[in-house]
Amino acid sequence: MSSTEGRSADRVVRSLVVRCADWPLVAAGATPDQPAVVIEGGRVVVVSPAARAEGIEPGHRRREAQRRCPSVVVYPPDHDRDARLFHAIGAALEHITPRIELSVPGVAAFPTRGPSRYFGGDHALAKQVMTAVAGIMVGLGWPDSVGVGVADGRFVAEQVARVGGVTVLEPGTSASFLAPLPAGMLGRPELCDVLRRLGISTLGAFAALPAADVVARFGADGLVAHRVAGGLDERPPHTAPPPPHLTVSIELDPPVERVDQAAFVAKGLAERLHDGLDAEGLACTRVCITAETDTGACNERIWRHEGALGVGAIIERVRWQLDGWLNGPAVLRPTSGVSRLTLIPDEVGPARGRQLGFWGGETAADERAMRAMARVQGIVGVAAVTVPEVRGGRSPIEQIVRVPAATVELAMSRGGQPENDQSRFVAPWPGRVPTPTPALVLPEPLPALVCDQRGSVVAVSGRGALSAAPATLGEQNIVDGAVGAVGAAAALPIAAWAGPWLTDERWWDPVAHVRRARLQLLLADGRAVLVCCEHGRWSIEGWYD
Amino acid sequence: MFDTGGVTASPSPSFLNAGPDPGTNPGTDPGSVIRRLSELIRPVTFAREQTLPVLEPLAPLLADGALTRGSLLRVCGIGATSLALSLMAAGSRDGSWSAVIGLPELGLVAAAEHGLVLDRLALIDAPPTRRSAELIAAVLDGVDLVLLDARMMLSGAESRRIAARLRERGSVLIMVEPVCSMAPVIALSQTSRTRTSTARTSMSQAAGGWSPDVVLTVAGSQWQGLGEGHGTLRRRRVRIDAVGRGRAARPRQLEVLLPADQGSVDVID
């Protein structure tokens, strides 16, 4: 072990991480040479190598992904399936070491101390693991997506595994490996955003900040990120085992053979575990789930989570684990039902509670509103509830569009900018009519007639000159395509006007090309209106109400 | 004045204003006991003290200088949409959610310019009439500021039920009837007296059996900045008349810029 010297808080556990890149796609049955993505919550979360080559990146919307690669195959997320199929990898690793730790399907880790000694060094161990896992991955058709990394600390090992192939970092070199990596690796977008604006772009620069200052500015979560950036584990490793009385266990009689039954039992069990932890002010960050059958077969996995494992998270992990075991391939399947289920809090820490977001995040009001929206969707249908999203454009109807509330994360900011920063509507759109914007924007522009003193329709030349000063605004009836003005009674006199604001949009596209001229008109009755001329036809776009 | 020194349990009115008698022990003096008890049972906050903030320039328009939770407002006239949006701005900025029911014409850019936080805004299409009441009640459960299209038709019983729900949940419901047709509008140049009476009429005959707590009428709108072929619309001077019930019964009048140069509402310099 490298770092036996130094304070105990700075000691790290040398770990091996096996990472199967794009696992959800592997589990979904995609092939590496096929452009495929998994979309969750309206955003791309997993991208296949072929799709990445087409320019699709995580975070894109479905439409953006399909624009970059029209033939992309979109898979829905299915965590249960991912976990079930990953059981095969876990079973292969079990031949090498009994202590496998899982966080998300696709990534498995274990401390190397024992197995490394047994197999004759980190390199030999890593090669052994690679052979075992690659054998399975070749069978699934994804031979190149396995990465095995050995390093001081789990986070570093996972970053090393991302490289692909077998990589072993010598003891003591973790910090120097991490230093040049971008701070975005920490997977905390809000923190990284602040760091970027502070001029800190690499993990090394962040790790160089004094820990006390990081805590003062970013709190407990910032401290975790700071430790990780410095090559340490998220939390100081626990020297003392958790108190054994916290372990909860239940006998199942008759034995349970279905996963949903087991998950139901696990709910009560997880609640008992939490009550025990709560009473001592602890939270569980790593849990060991053990299932035994009557015939003595036993399945044990360690699940970890960056935060604390709540009741729901534990139930989900029990389901994942048993799904893989009970419904897996016949060689691994137990011969009888599960008769005993045990939850061992493997690593506990002081419960810090769930803090409301420092940078906004979800508040009680958000939660209440989201519940109400869910009910409203039940009454009027999912499509009838929309939220605004800033898009950009020249006309008032383009700048902010309505997107179905069901497709976005309601608690998250959709402007991508500080709240109410009006510059976001203004910046890159020449030809836009200046603020204020009409408070009423007609969903369908209303055909109208803008006439001059003599009653003929005002025309706009290609250079933006008006044929005459507009004098009246009238209604227009379209009868069989012919345009006929209604009598002068319906025409409203214009007191003042300005414009035109000309836009010539998408001139490169013969179909979508539009040339428009917009005028602001102030009517004699005190109302103001925004009118638009396209192909010589006037219509009302909005009222300045 | 009665001498209350020897009386222990008689509810004499002088208890309420009797000062500490130098001859008796202040702990057992009935007057101080009652005062102490009344301190204990006094409500912590009155219903009217539970409010949602409004932007500073609009505060003189409302009885408490803020939107009373559980109240129903009706906004009408040319500029009603802008006024309704400005009324919601401060609450939205302070973390409340807002929802718009119906009103497909609402300009979302204008809403942002008036100060609504788009991240906490939900837009709900007008439901079929038979489900309107159910929908409004569901929205009121979770949203503090609700903007309702006044063109939605509800029966008298339904609107009364919603008003009760509104008071219970402590949200604020603002009804707005946008003026966006080509029909000419009668120039609003009336004397102050007839204006008030118009507002009262519009309050009593409020559509669909609603009985708003406050009716705000925008009148005398004057745009500034636009010329004969030059300039742009910059700001609008409006006069707002408020008439209401109960604490809001005294008619109020306010002249503001709506919108002002920055797009929101401002006082007239």
Short mmCIF file of N, CA, C and O in Angstrom, two decimals, chain A residues 174-266:
data_model
loop_
_atom_site.label_atom_id
_atom_site.label_comp_id
_atom_site.label_asym_id
_atom_site.label_seq_id
_atom_site.Cartn_x
_atom_site.Cartn_y
_atom_site.Cartn_z
N SER A 174 -1.85 9.45 -8.17
CA SER A 174 -3.25 9.81 -8.44
C SER A 174 -3.42 11.30 -8.67
O SER A 174 -4.04 11.72 -9.64
N ALA A 175 -2.87 12.10 -7.74
CA ALA A 175 -3.11 13.54 -7.82
C ALA A 175 -2.55 14.10 -9.12
O ALA A 175 -3.19 14.93 -9.78
N SER A 176 -1.39 13.63 -9.52
CA SER A 176 -0.80 14.18 -10.75
C SER A 176 -1.57 13.71 -11.98
O SER A 176 -1.59 14.38 -13.00
N PHE A 177 -2.20 12.53 -11.89
CA PHE A 177 -3.03 12.08 -13.02
C PHE A 177 -4.27 12.96 -13.15
O PHE A 177 -4.68 13.34 -14.25
N LEU A 178 -4.87 13.30 -12.00
CA LEU A 178 -6.12 14.07 -12.03
C LEU A 178 -5.88 15.53 -12.39
O LEU A 178 -6.74 16.17 -12.99
N ALA A 179 -4.71 16.07 -12.00
CA ALA A 179 -4.51 17.52 -12.07
C ALA A 179 -4.89 18.14 -13.42
O ALA A 179 -5.58 19.16 -13.45
N PRO A 180 -4.48 17.58 -14.56
CA PRO A 180 -4.81 18.28 -15.81
C PRO A 180 -6.23 18.03 -16.32
O PRO A 180 -6.63 18.65 -17.30
N LEU A 181 -6.99 17.16 -15.67
CA LEU A 181 -8.34 16.86 -16.17
C LEU A 181 -9.27 18.06 -15.93
O LEU A 181 -9.11 18.79 -14.97
N PRO A 182 -10.27 18.25 -16.81
CA PRO A 182 -11.18 19.38 -16.60
C PRO A 182 -12.05 19.18 -15.36
O PRO A 182 -12.36 18.05 -14.97
N ALA A 183 -12.43 20.29 -14.73
CA ALA A 183 -13.20 20.22 -13.50
C ALA A 183 -14.57 19.61 -13.73
O ALA A 183 -15.22 19.14 -12.80
N GLY A 184 -15.04 19.58 -14.97
CA GLY A 184 -16.34 19.00 -15.28
C GLY A 184 -16.43 17.53 -14.93
O GLY A 184 -17.51 16.98 -14.78
N MET A 185 -15.26 16.87 -14.79
CA MET A 185 -15.22 15.45 -14.42
C MET A 185 -15.90 15.17 -13.09
O MET A 185 -16.29 14.05 -12.81
N LEU A 186 -16.01 16.20 -12.24
CA LEU A 186 -16.58 15.98 -10.91
C LEU A 186 -18.05 15.64 -10.99
O LEU A 186 -18.62 15.15 -10.02
N GLY A 187 -18.68 15.94 -12.13
CA GLY A 187 -20.10 15.60 -12.29
C GLY A 187 -21.01 16.44 -11.43
O GLY A 187 -22.07 16.02 -11.04
N ARG A 188 -20.59 17.66 -11.12
CA ARG A 188 -21.45 18.57 -10.37
C ARG A 188 -21.56 19.86 -11.19
O ARG A 188 -20.76 20.78 -11.02
N PRO A 189 -22.56 19.92 -12.06
CA PRO A 189 -22.61 21.04 -13.02
C PRO A 189 -22.62 22.41 -12.36
O PRO A 189 -21.95 23.32 -12.84
N GLU A 190 -23.38 22.56 -11.26
CA GLU A 190 -23.47 23.90 -10.67
C GLU A 190 -22.13 24.32 -10.11
O GLU A 190 -21.69 25.46 -10.28
N LEU A 191 -21.49 23.39 -9.42
CA LEU A 191 -20.18 23.70 -8.84
C LEU A 191 -19.20 24.05 -9.95
O LEU A 191 -18.46 25.04 -9.86
N CYS A 192 -19.20 23.25 -11.01
CA CYS A 192 -18.24 23.46 -12.08
C CYS A 192 -18.48 24.80 -12.76
O CYS A 192 -17.54 25.46 -13.18
N ASP A 193 -19.74 25.19 -12.83
CA ASP A 193 -20.07 26.47 -13.44
C ASP A 193 -19.45 27.61 -12.63
O ASP A 193 -18.85 28.54 -13.18
N VAL A 194 -19.59 27.52 -11.31
CA VAL A 194 -19.00 28.56 -10.46
C VAL A 194 -17.49 28.54 -10.59
O VAL A 194 -16.84 29.58 -10.72
N LEU A 195 -16.90 27.33 -10.58
CA LEU A 195 -15.44 27.22 -10.66
C LEU A 195 -14.94 27.85 -11.96
O LEU A 195 -13.94 28.55 -11.98
N ARG A 196 -15.66 27.58 -13.06
CA ARG A 196 -15.24 28.10 -14.34
C ARG A 196 -15.22 29.63 -14.29
O ARG A 196 -14.30 30.28 -14.77
N ARG A 197 -16.26 30.18 -13.66
CA ARG A 197 -16.32 31.63 -13.61
C ARG A 197 -15.28 32.20 -12.64
O ARG A 197 -14.91 33.36 -12.73
N LEU A 198 -14.81 31.37 -11.69
CA LEU A 198 -13.73 31.82 -10.81
C LEU A 198 -12.37 31.63 -11.48
O LEU A 198 -11.35 31.92 -10.88
N GLY A 199 -12.37 31.07 -12.68
CA GLY A 199 -11.11 30.88 -13.39
C GLY A 199 -10.43 29.57 -13.06
O GLY A 199 -9.24 29.40 -13.31
N ILE A 200 -11.17 28.64 -12.46
CA ILE A 200 -10.59 27.35 -12.10
C ILE A 200 -11.10 26.32 -13.08
O ILE A 200 -12.29 25.99 -13.08
N SER A 201 -10.24 25.83 -13.94
CA SER A 201 -10.74 24.94 -14.99
C SER A 201 -10.30 23.50 -14.81
O SER A 201 -10.91 22.60 -15.38
N THR A 202 -9.25 23.25 -14.04
CA THR A 202 -8.79 21.86 -13.91
C THR A 202 -8.98 21.37 -12.49
O THR A 202 -9.11 22.15 -11.54
N LEU A 203 -8.97 20.04 -12.36
CA LEU A 203 -9.10 19.44 -11.03
C LEU A 203 -7.91 19.83 -10.16
O LEU A 203 -8.05 20.03 -8.96
N GLY A 204 -6.73 19.94 -10.78
CA GLY A 204 -5.54 20.28 -10.02
C GLY A 204 -5.67 21.65 -9.38
O GLY A 204 -5.36 21.84 -8.20
N ALA A 205 -6.19 22.61 -10.15
CA ALA A 205 -6.34 23.97 -9.61
C ALA A 205 -7.35 24.00 -8.48
O ALA A 205 -7.19 24.72 -7.50
N PHE A 206 -8.41 23.18 -8.62
CA PHE A 206 -9.43 23.14 -7.56
C PHE A 206 -8.86 22.48 -6.31
O PHE A 206 -9.06 22.97 -5.19
N ALA A 207 -8.09 21.40 -6.51
CA ALA A 207 -7.53 20.69 -5.36
C ALA A 207 -6.52 21.55 -4.63
O ALA A 207 -6.30 21.38 -3.43
N ALA A 208 -5.93 22.53 -5.33
CA ALA A 208 -4.92 23.37 -4.70
C ALA A 208 -5.53 24.41 -3.76
O ALA A 208 -4.82 25.02 -2.98
N LEU A 209 -6.85 24.60 -3.83
CA LEU A 209 -7.50 25.56 -2.93
C LEU A 209 -7.45 25.02 -1.51
O LEU A 209 -7.55 23.81 -1.30
N PRO A 210 -7.32 25.90 -0.50
CA PRO A 210 -7.33 25.42 0.88
C PRO A 210 -8.70 24.81 1.21
O PRO A 210 -9.73 25.40 0.89
N ALA A 211 -8.68 23.64 1.86
CA ALA A 211 -9.92 22.93 2.16
C ALA A 211 -10.87 23.79 2.98
O ALA A 211 -12.08 23.77 2.77
N ALA A 212 -10.33 24.56 3.92
CA ALA A 212 -11.21 25.35 4.79
C ALA A 212 -11.99 26.38 3.98
O ALA A 212 -13.17 26.61 4.21
N ASP A 213 -11.33 26.98 2.99
CA ASP A 213 -12.03 27.97 2.17
C ASP A 213 -13.09 27.31 1.31
O ASP A 213 -14.16 27.88 1.06
N VAL A 214 -12.80 26.10 0.84
CA VAL A 214 -13.77 25.39 0.02
C VAL A 214 -15.02 25.09 0.83
O VAL A 214 -16.14 25.28 0.37
N VAL A 215 -14.84 24.66 2.08
CA VAL A 215 -16.00 24.38 2.94
C VAL A 215 -16.78 25.67 3.18
O VAL A 215 -18.01 25.69 3.11
N ALA A 216 -16.05 26.75 3.44
CA ALA A 216 -16.74 28.00 3.75
C ALA A 216 -17.59 28.45 2.57
O ALA A 216 -18.68 28.98 2.76
N ARG A 217 -17.13 28.22 1.36
CA ARG A 217 -17.86 28.72 0.20
C ARG A 217 -18.87 27.71 -0.33
O ARG A 217 -19.97 28.08 -0.73
N PHE A 218 -18.52 26.43 -0.35
CA PHE A 218 -19.37 25.45 -1.03
C PHE A 218 -20.00 24.41 -0.11
O PHE A 218 -20.71 23.53 -0.57
N GLY A 219 -19.70 24.46 1.19
CA GLY A 219 -20.35 23.55 2.12
C GLY A 219 -19.84 22.13 2.03
O GLY A 219 -18.80 21.84 1.42
N ALA A 220 -20.61 21.24 2.63
CA ALA A 220 -20.17 19.85 2.76
C ALA A 220 -19.98 19.19 1.40
O ALA A 220 -19.01 18.46 1.19
N ASP A 221 -20.88 19.51 0.48
CA ASP A 221 -20.79 18.89 -0.83
C ASP A 221 -19.53 19.36 -1.55
O ASP A 221 -18.86 18.59 -2.25
N GLY A 222 -19.20 20.62 -1.36
CA GLY A 222 -17.98 21.15 -1.96
C GLY A 222 -16.75 20.45 -1.40
O GLY A 222 -15.78 20.20 -2.12
N LEU A 223 -16.80 20.13 -0.10
CA LEU A 223 -15.65 19.45 0.51
C LEU A 223 -15.45 18.08 -0.12
O LEU A 223 -14.33 17.67 -0.40
N VAL A 224 -16.57 17.36 -0.33
CA VAL A 224 -16.48 16.04 -0.96
C VAL A 224 -15.82 16.18 -2.33
O VAL A 224 -14.90 15.45 -2.69
N ALA A 225 -16.29 17.16 -3.10
CA ALA A 225 -15.73 17.37 -4.44
C ALA A 225 -14.25 17.72 -4.36
O ALA A 225 -13.43 17.27 -5.17
N HIS A 226 -13.90 18.49 -3.34
CA HIS A 226 -12.51 18.90 -3.19
C HIS A 226 -11.61 17.70 -2.86
O HIS A 226 -10.51 17.57 -3.39
N ARG A 227 -12.11 16.83 -2.00
CA ARG A 227 -11.34 15.62 -1.66
C ARG A 227 -11.14 14.77 -2.91
O ARG A 227 -10.05 14.28 -3.17
N VAL A 228 -12.23 14.61 -3.67
CA VAL A 228 -12.16 13.78 -4.87
C VAL A 228 -11.16 14.36 -5.86
O VAL A 228 -10.34 13.66 -6.45
N ALA A 229 -11.19 15.69 -6.02
CA ALA A 229 -10.30 16.33 -6.98
C ALA A 229 -8.84 16.14 -6.58
O ALA A 229 -7.95 16.11 -7.42
N GLY A 230 -8.60 16.01 -5.28
CA GLY A 230 -7.24 15.83 -4.81
C GLY A 230 -6.80 14.38 -4.82
O GLY A 230 -5.73 14.04 -4.30
N GLY A 231 -7.64 13.49 -5.35
CA GLY A 231 -7.26 12.08 -5.43
C GLY A 231 -7.59 11.30 -4.17
O GLY A 231 -7.19 10.15 -4.03
N LEU A 232 -8.32 11.92 -3.23
CA LEU A 232 -8.70 11.21 -2.02
C LEU A 232 -10.07 10.57 -2.22
O LEU A 232 -10.77 10.87 -3.18
N ASP A 233 -10.47 9.71 -1.30
CA ASP A 233 -11.81 9.16 -1.37
C ASP A 233 -12.80 10.22 -0.93
O ASP A 233 -12.45 11.19 -0.27
N GLU A 234 -14.08 9.99 -1.29
CA GLU A 234 -15.09 10.98 -0.97
C GLU A 234 -15.17 11.25 0.53
O GLU A 234 -15.37 12.35 0.98
N ARG A 235 -15.03 10.19 1.28
CA ARG A 235 -15.06 10.32 2.72
C ARG A 235 -13.81 9.63 3.27
O ARG A 235 -13.31 8.70 2.65
N PRO A 236 -13.33 10.08 4.41
CA PRO A 236 -12.23 9.35 5.01
C PRO A 236 -12.65 7.91 5.24
O PRO A 236 -13.78 7.67 5.69
N PRO A 237 -11.79 6.92 4.92
CA PRO A 237 -12.23 5.53 5.07
C PRO A 237 -12.51 5.22 6.54
O PRO A 237 -11.89 5.77 7.44
N HIS A 238 -13.47 4.33 6.72
CA HIS A 238 -13.86 4.00 8.08
C HIS A 238 -12.95 2.93 8.62
O HIS A 238 -12.74 1.90 7.99
N THR A 239 -12.43 3.19 9.78
CA THR A 239 -11.57 2.18 10.38
C THR A 239 -12.39 1.23 11.22
O THR A 239 -12.15 0.03 11.22
N ALA A 240 -13.41 1.76 11.91
CA ALA A 240 -14.22 0.89 12.76
C ALA A 240 -15.42 0.38 11.96
O ALA A 240 -16.01 1.14 11.20
N PRO A 241 -15.75 -0.90 12.08
CA PRO A 241 -16.94 -1.39 11.40
C PRO A 241 -18.19 -0.78 12.01
O PRO A 241 -18.18 -0.40 13.18
N PRO A 242 -19.26 -0.66 11.25
CA PRO A 242 -20.48 -0.08 11.80
C PRO A 242 -21.03 -0.99 12.90
O PRO A 242 -20.81 -2.20 12.87
N PRO A 243 -21.72 -0.41 13.85
CA PRO A 243 -22.24 -1.21 14.95
C PRO A 243 -23.12 -2.35 14.42
O PRO A 243 -24.01 -2.10 13.60
N PRO A 244 -22.87 -3.60 14.87
CA PRO A 244 -23.60 -4.74 14.29
C PRO A 244 -25.10 -4.70 14.56
O PRO A 244 -25.86 -5.30 13.80
N HIS A 245 -25.54 -3.97 15.61
CA HIS A 245 -26.97 -4.00 15.90
C HIS A 245 -27.77 -3.27 14.85
O HIS A 245 -28.99 -3.33 14.84
N LEU A 246 -27.12 -2.55 13.95
CA LEU A 246 -27.87 -1.85 12.91
C LEU A 246 -28.27 -2.77 11.77
O LEU A 246 -29.15 -2.45 10.98
N THR A 247 -27.61 -3.91 11.67
CA THR A 247 -27.93 -4.86 10.62
C THR A 247 -29.36 -5.37 10.78
O THR A 247 -29.77 -5.70 11.89
N VAL A 248 -30.10 -5.39 9.70
CA VAL A 248 -31.47 -5.91 9.77
C VAL A 248 -31.59 -7.12 8.85
O VAL A 248 -30.91 -7.21 7.83
N SER A 249 -32.44 -8.03 9.25
CA SER A 249 -32.54 -9.27 8.50
C SER A 249 -33.95 -9.82 8.66
O SER A 249 -34.63 -9.54 9.65
N ILE A 250 -34.41 -10.55 7.68
CA ILE A 250 -35.76 -11.11 7.76
C ILE A 250 -35.77 -12.51 7.17
O ILE A 250 -35.11 -12.77 6.16
N GLU A 251 -36.49 -13.40 7.85
CA GLU A 251 -36.67 -14.78 7.34
C GLU A 251 -37.92 -14.78 6.47
O GLU A 251 -38.94 -14.21 6.86
N LEU A 252 -37.83 -15.39 5.32
CA LEU A 252 -38.98 -15.43 4.43
C LEU A 252 -39.53 -16.85 4.40
O LEU A 252 -38.85 -17.78 3.96
N ASP A 253 -40.72 -17.00 4.90
CA ASP A 253 -41.34 -18.32 4.93
C ASP A 253 -42.78 -18.17 4.47
O ASP A 253 -43.56 -17.52 5.16
N PRO A 254 -43.19 -18.70 3.37
CA PRO A 254 -42.44 -19.51 2.41
C PRO A 254 -41.42 -18.69 1.63
O PRO A 254 -41.58 -17.48 1.54
N PRO A 255 -40.40 -19.35 1.07
CA PRO A 255 -39.37 -18.63 0.32
C PRO A 255 -39.97 -17.85 -0.85
O PRO A 255 -40.95 -18.29 -1.46
N VAL A 256 -39.39 -16.72 -1.12
CA VAL A 256 -39.89 -15.83 -2.15
C VAL A 256 -39.19 -16.14 -3.47
O VAL A 256 -37.98 -16.27 -3.51
N GLU A 257 -39.98 -16.28 -4.54
CA GLU A 257 -39.37 -16.60 -5.82
C GLU A 257 -39.50 -15.49 -6.83
O GLU A 257 -38.89 -15.53 -7.88
N ARG A 258 -40.31 -14.50 -6.51
CA ARG A 258 -40.48 -13.41 -7.47
C ARG A 258 -39.84 -12.14 -6.93
O ARG A 258 -39.84 -11.87 -5.73
N VAL A 259 -39.33 -11.34 -7.86
CA VAL A 259 -38.59 -10.15 -7.47
C VAL A 259 -39.51 -9.12 -6.81
O VAL A 259 -39.14 -8.48 -5.84
N ASP A 260 -40.73 -8.97 -7.35
CA ASP A 260 -41.62 -7.95 -6.78
C ASP A 260 -42.00 -8.28 -5.34
O ASP A 260 -42.12 -7.40 -4.50
N GLN A 261 -42.14 -9.61 -5.06
CA GLN A 261 -42.43 -10.01 -3.67
C GLN A 261 -41.25 -9.63 -2.77
O GLN A 261 -41.43 -9.09 -1.67
N ALA A 262 -40.05 -9.91 -3.26
CA ALA A 262 -38.87 -9.60 -2.47
C ALA A 262 -38.74 -8.10 -2.24
O ALA A 262 -38.39 -7.65 -1.15
N ALA A 263 -39.06 -7.32 -3.27
CA ALA A 263 -38.97 -5.87 -3.14
C ALA A 263 -39.96 -5.37 -2.11
O ALA A 263 -39.67 -4.44 -1.35
N PHE A 264 -41.12 -6.02 -2.04
CA PHE A 264 -42.13 -5.64 -1.05
C PHE A 264 -41.61 -5.89 0.36
O PHE A 264 -41.73 -5.06 1.26
N VAL A 265 -40.98 -7.04 0.54
CA VAL A 265 -40.40 -7.36 1.85
C VAL A 265 -39.27 -6.38 2.16
O VAL A 265 -39.12 -5.91 3.29
N ALA A 266 -38.50 -6.07 1.12
CA ALA A 266 -37.34 -5.20 1.32
C ALA A 266 -37.76 -3.82 1.79
O ALA A 266 -37.01 -3.14 2.50
#
